[in-house]
């Protein structure tokens, strides 16, 4: 590889003049379609200019100081073929810097041209020299004389030192032309929006470029002539880049990867994109460009909310969904894993890209699936989407839809038990293992469920302890509401609408100990009991909220309005009715869900007994018999 590439330190001017290397002389720089979008913000650009200005202001007797701004990787052979290779060096990495450099130079030219009359201390010939110098780094002009019916006409053909082949190209070139010789260039950013110059709608990346142009323009607007020209010298002569040139695109991409391995942080999606294009042939090139943009658009819209899934996150999710272990070597294990995946499992880049699009589209669909969204959102369990997608990948559309309720129940069971056991962080560790098991077992529901049960059993002790004695409501409000709803359903078969119910404390959160009496509950110990599950029930909108802090006798009367919620009724009355289907639950746990007699008070013993009842009931539903007691009809 060493013979196929070389690196040299270039100044900005040396880079754009491109006269340092004889074999590349006369070539421009070409930003191909496969490059990621120009995403530098006004903050990035302002920091760059400010840093250069700071270096300039610190110069001493020794003159200008060198300032390093990173590197650029170029290929002498273009992926687009020989014609492009003859006239251009293809930019493999560094287009963010290169684009910004061009914009700064164009704005500097505009300021010298538009403010020349106010530069009293600078001779005209010097200003012209700076203008010509800057202009030569932006464009080349080829003057041709054409004989038209005996008249010799002068025709000027303009080409760009930095040429683009992406959606930014028409705006990029138009901006350069406007700043060089546009009719209203001197007021381009002051009197009206620069966007108004364009007669076609602009996308967010095009608008960003225009914002950056005006930010640069604003930065230089208050600089005097001496500072402006000194900045030109500092920027063109002493702002340096490492320019790596390769003889072929393949080597260029390898250099691009090596930069990452050497500690320069590159996003896995950038590495993957370059790798996919690097391994593609010319006929695939255009399709790859279109499909890559399509993938990014789908990823950006996977979440229906404002919180977006980032490309890196999706790529990691994709590997997890497929049951593929992420290779841990190198600075970018996600990319390293994809590189091996592409080589071993896919015929070409388009096949892998097509599969990424397919999975992303299904991910987006599941995020909007009413059933899926409703129940995974009950506990904010986004990891559940990976498990669902793993089943989808191995079962296919038909079998997945047939088993979807059962799968959702398994996912909910796993998440709820881990959350009760206070092992939420462990979920992110076992989900990749679970997805791998799903793939290995070809989506066999019973085998996967047994695997889940083994994991759950390892935290049985934590589950039982926490559900009985922890202040569950204070720590996990949504989870507590779900647990009470599950318990209520399995005792009676009535499904409550989670949007129309709320959790109510029987012993109030702010009890009035001056007026109310509670058995063995005092101001000193009530916080140990008030948020336990045994002190909680569900109420619907008919509950009189003014009774929230009432003494127990008054609260019992207020709770009578909630006749449709079993666990609330069980506090105050004997319940013997019900169908055979739910009798097993009631017989097993009725001794704890018993009404209080008039002589009893709510207090420590009642809360402890009721917490034990919930512990036993929820263990019976969620853990015993591999979760087979958890009713599928809960999802109806």
PDB file of C-alpha atoms in Angstrom, residues 190-307:
ATOM      1  CA  UNK A 190     -27.409  42.635   4.456  1.00  0.00           C
ATOM      2  CA  UNK A 191     -30.591  43.862   2.764  1.00  0.00           C
ATOM      3  CA  UNK A 192     -32.519  40.633   2.338  1.00  0.00           C
ATOM      4  CA  UNK A 193     -32.252  36.926   2.848  1.00  0.00           C
ATOM      5  CA  UNK A 194     -29.715  35.243   0.607  1.00  0.00           C
ATOM      6  CA  UNK A 195     -32.354  32.558   0.025  1.00  0.00           C
ATOM      7  CA  UNK A 196     -34.423  35.092  -1.961  1.00  0.00           C
ATOM      8  CA  UNK A 197     -31.817  35.037  -4.722  1.00  0.00           C
ATOM      9  CA  UNK A 198     -32.788  31.494  -5.654  1.00  0.00           C
ATOM     10  CA  UNK A 199     -35.852  30.740  -7.733  1.00  0.00           C
ATOM     11  CA  UNK A 200     -36.206  27.153  -6.524  1.00  0.00           C
ATOM     12  CA  UNK A 201     -36.987  25.692  -3.062  1.00  0.00           C
ATOM     13  CA  UNK A 202     -33.936  24.975  -0.933  1.00  0.00           C
ATOM     14  CA  UNK A 203     -33.422  21.963   1.315  1.00  0.00           C
ATOM     15  CA  UNK A 204     -32.015  22.243   4.839  1.00  0.00           C
ATOM     16  CA  UNK A 205     -28.431  21.566   3.712  1.00  0.00           C
ATOM     17  CA  UNK A 206     -28.569  24.236   1.027  1.00  0.00           C
ATOM     18  CA  UNK A 207     -30.009  26.714   3.531  1.00  0.00           C
ATOM     19  CA  UNK A 208     -27.249  25.806   5.972  1.00  0.00           C
ATOM     20  CA  UNK A 209     -24.615  26.668   3.372  1.00  0.00           C
ATOM     21  CA  UNK A 210     -26.202  30.080   2.797  1.00  0.00           C
ATOM     22  CA  UNK A 211     -26.306  30.718   6.549  1.00  0.00           C
ATOM     23  CA  UNK A 212     -22.617  29.921   6.749  1.00  0.00           C
ATOM     24  CA  UNK A 213     -21.813  32.328   3.906  1.00  0.00           C
ATOM     25  CA  UNK A 214     -23.587  35.141   5.747  1.00  0.00           C
ATOM     26  CA  UNK A 215     -21.920  34.190   9.037  1.00  0.00           C
ATOM     27  CA  UNK A 216     -18.497  34.480   7.387  1.00  0.00           C
ATOM     28  CA  UNK A 217     -19.570  37.754   5.794  1.00  0.00           C
ATOM     29  CA  UNK A 218     -20.632  39.111   9.177  1.00  0.00           C
ATOM     30  CA  UNK A 219     -17.348  38.060  10.781  1.00  0.00           C
ATOM     31  CA  UNK A 220     -15.280  40.141   8.332  1.00  0.00           C
ATOM     32  CA  UNK A 221     -17.665  43.111   8.126  1.00  0.00           C
ATOM     33  CA  UNK A 222     -15.987  45.072  10.932  1.00  0.00           C
ATOM     34  CA  UNK A 223     -12.371  44.231  10.059  1.00  0.00           C
ATOM     35  CA  UNK A 224     -10.198  47.041   8.688  1.00  0.00           C
ATOM     36  CA  UNK A 225      -8.187  46.724   5.491  1.00  0.00           C
ATOM     37  CA  UNK A 226      -4.947  45.779   7.220  1.00  0.00           C
ATOM     38  CA  UNK A 227      -6.577  43.007   9.230  1.00  0.00           C
ATOM     39  CA  UNK A 228      -8.436  41.729   6.180  1.00  0.00           C
ATOM     40  CA  UNK A 229      -5.302  41.433   4.041  1.00  0.00           C
ATOM     41  CA  UNK A 230      -3.285  39.975   6.916  1.00  0.00           C
ATOM     42  CA  UNK A 231      -5.981  37.350   7.353  1.00  0.00           C
ATOM     43  CA  UNK A 232      -5.692  36.518   3.640  1.00  0.00           C
ATOM     44  CA  UNK A 233      -1.960  35.900   4.060  1.00  0.00           C
ATOM     45  CA  UNK A 234      -2.370  33.904   7.258  1.00  0.00           C
ATOM     46  CA  UNK A 235      -5.155  31.824   5.731  1.00  0.00           C
ATOM     47  CA  UNK A 236      -3.594  31.193   2.334  1.00  0.00           C
ATOM     48  CA  UNK A 237       0.076  30.821   3.291  1.00  0.00           C
ATOM     49  CA  UNK A 238       0.151  29.566   6.854  1.00  0.00           C
ATOM     50  CA  UNK A 239      -3.020  27.533   7.292  1.00  0.00           C
ATOM     51  CA  UNK A 240      -1.866  23.985   6.578  1.00  0.00           C
ATOM     52  CA  UNK A 241      -3.375  20.607   5.775  1.00  0.00           C
ATOM     53  CA  UNK A 242      -1.954  17.120   5.339  1.00  0.00           C
ATOM     54  CA  UNK A 243      -2.903  16.116   1.793  1.00  0.00           C
ATOM     55  CA  UNK A 244      -2.856  12.380   1.118  1.00  0.00           C
ATOM     56  CA  UNK A 245      -2.998  11.368  -2.537  1.00  0.00           C
ATOM     57  CA  UNK A 246      -3.613   7.819  -3.679  1.00  0.00           C
ATOM     58  CA  UNK A 247      -3.318   6.261  -7.106  1.00  0.00           C
ATOM     59  CA  UNK A 248      -6.648   4.474  -6.893  1.00  0.00           C
ATOM     60  CA  UNK A 249      -9.947   4.714  -5.060  1.00  0.00           C
ATOM     61  CA  UNK A 250      -9.412   1.383  -3.277  1.00  0.00           C
ATOM     62  CA  UNK A 251      -6.254   2.639  -1.605  1.00  0.00           C
ATOM     63  CA  UNK A 252      -7.972   5.929  -0.820  1.00  0.00           C
ATOM     64  CA  UNK A 253     -10.661   4.176   1.151  1.00  0.00           C
ATOM     65  CA  UNK A 254      -8.070   2.087   2.970  1.00  0.00           C
ATOM     66  CA  UNK A 255      -6.298   5.302   3.969  1.00  0.00           C
ATOM     67  CA  UNK A 256      -9.664   6.676   5.048  1.00  0.00           C
ATOM     68  CA  UNK A 257     -10.122   3.657   7.328  1.00  0.00           C
ATOM     69  CA  UNK A 258      -6.561   3.896   8.654  1.00  0.00           C
ATOM     70  CA  UNK A 259      -7.181   7.488   9.681  1.00  0.00           C
ATOM     71  CA  UNK A 260      -9.957   6.129  11.865  1.00  0.00           C
ATOM     72  CA  UNK A 261      -7.755   3.363  13.300  1.00  0.00           C
ATOM     73  CA  UNK A 262      -5.131   5.987  14.110  1.00  0.00           C
ATOM     74  CA  UNK A 263      -7.509   7.805  16.421  1.00  0.00           C
ATOM     75  CA  UNK A 264      -9.224  10.308  14.127  1.00  0.00           C
ATOM     76  CA  UNK A 265     -12.895   9.799  14.961  1.00  0.00           C
ATOM     77  CA  UNK A 266     -14.958   8.903  11.911  1.00  0.00           C
ATOM     78  CA  UNK A 267     -18.593   7.895  12.160  1.00  0.00           C
ATOM     79  CA  UNK A 268     -19.381   4.265  11.264  1.00  0.00           C
ATOM     80  CA  UNK A 269     -21.979   5.390   8.724  1.00  0.00           C
ATOM     81  CA  UNK A 270     -19.318   7.459   6.909  1.00  0.00           C
ATOM     82  CA  UNK A 271     -16.935   4.513   6.847  1.00  0.00           C
ATOM     83  CA  UNK A 272     -19.680   2.136   5.714  1.00  0.00           C
ATOM     84  CA  UNK A 273     -20.866   4.472   2.980  1.00  0.00           C
ATOM     85  CA  UNK A 274     -17.368   4.847   1.598  1.00  0.00           C
ATOM     86  CA  UNK A 275     -16.779   1.103   1.818  1.00  0.00           C
ATOM     87  CA  UNK A 276     -20.002   0.307  -0.037  1.00  0.00           C
ATOM     88  CA  UNK A 277     -19.087   2.684  -2.849  1.00  0.00           C
ATOM     89  CA  UNK A 278     -15.497   1.517  -2.871  1.00  0.00           C
ATOM     90  CA  UNK A 279     -16.572  -2.093  -3.459  1.00  0.00           C
ATOM     91  CA  UNK A 280     -19.169  -1.136  -6.102  1.00  0.00           C
ATOM     92  CA  UNK A 281     -18.702  -1.115  -9.847  1.00  0.00           C
ATOM     93  CA  UNK A 282     -19.481   1.867 -12.069  1.00  0.00           C
ATOM     94  CA  UNK A 283     -22.941   0.636 -13.051  1.00  0.00           C
ATOM     95  CA  UNK A 284     -23.960   0.406  -9.378  1.00  0.00           C
ATOM     96  CA  UNK A 285     -22.703   3.878  -8.543  1.00  0.00           C
ATOM     97  CA  UNK A 286     -25.774   5.971  -9.373  1.00  0.00           C
ATOM     98  CA  UNK A 287     -28.193   3.510  -7.775  1.00  0.00           C
ATOM     99  CA  UNK A 288     -26.067   3.338  -4.627  1.00  0.00           C
ATOM    100  CA  UNK A 289     -26.142   7.116  -4.296  1.00  0.00           C
ATOM    101  CA  UNK A 290     -29.930   7.199  -4.547  1.00  0.00           C
ATOM    102  CA  UNK A 291     -30.464   4.238  -2.224  1.00  0.00           C
ATOM    103  CA  UNK A 292     -28.072   5.580   0.412  1.00  0.00           C
ATOM    104  CA  UNK A 293     -30.049   8.828   0.581  1.00  0.00           C
ATOM    105  CA  UNK A 294     -33.227   6.767   0.825  1.00  0.00           C
ATOM    106  CA  UNK A 295     -31.803   4.805   3.766  1.00  0.00           C
ATOM    107  CA  UNK A 296     -30.848   7.980   5.639  1.00  0.00           C
ATOM    108  CA  UNK A 297     -34.315   9.425   5.072  1.00  0.00           C
ATOM    109  CA  UNK A 298     -36.024   6.300   6.456  1.00  0.00           C
ATOM    110  CA  UNK A 299     -33.698   6.207   9.484  1.00  0.00           C
ATOM    111  CA  UNK A 300     -34.414   9.867  10.146  1.00  0.00           C
ATOM    112  CA  UNK A 301     -38.148   9.100  10.215  1.00  0.00           C
ATOM    113  CA  UNK A 302     -38.146   5.814  12.154  1.00  0.00           C
ATOM    114  CA  UNK A 303     -39.258   7.533  15.329  1.00  0.00           C
ATOM    115  CA  UNK A 304     -42.587   9.359  15.038  1.00  0.00           C
ATOM    116  CA  UNK A 305     -41.408  11.725  17.779  1.00  0.00           C
ATOM    117  CA  UNK A 306     -38.849  14.523  17.545  1.00  0.00           C
ATOM    118  CA  UNK A 307     -36.203  12.281  19.083  1.00  0.00           C
TER     119      UNK A 307
END
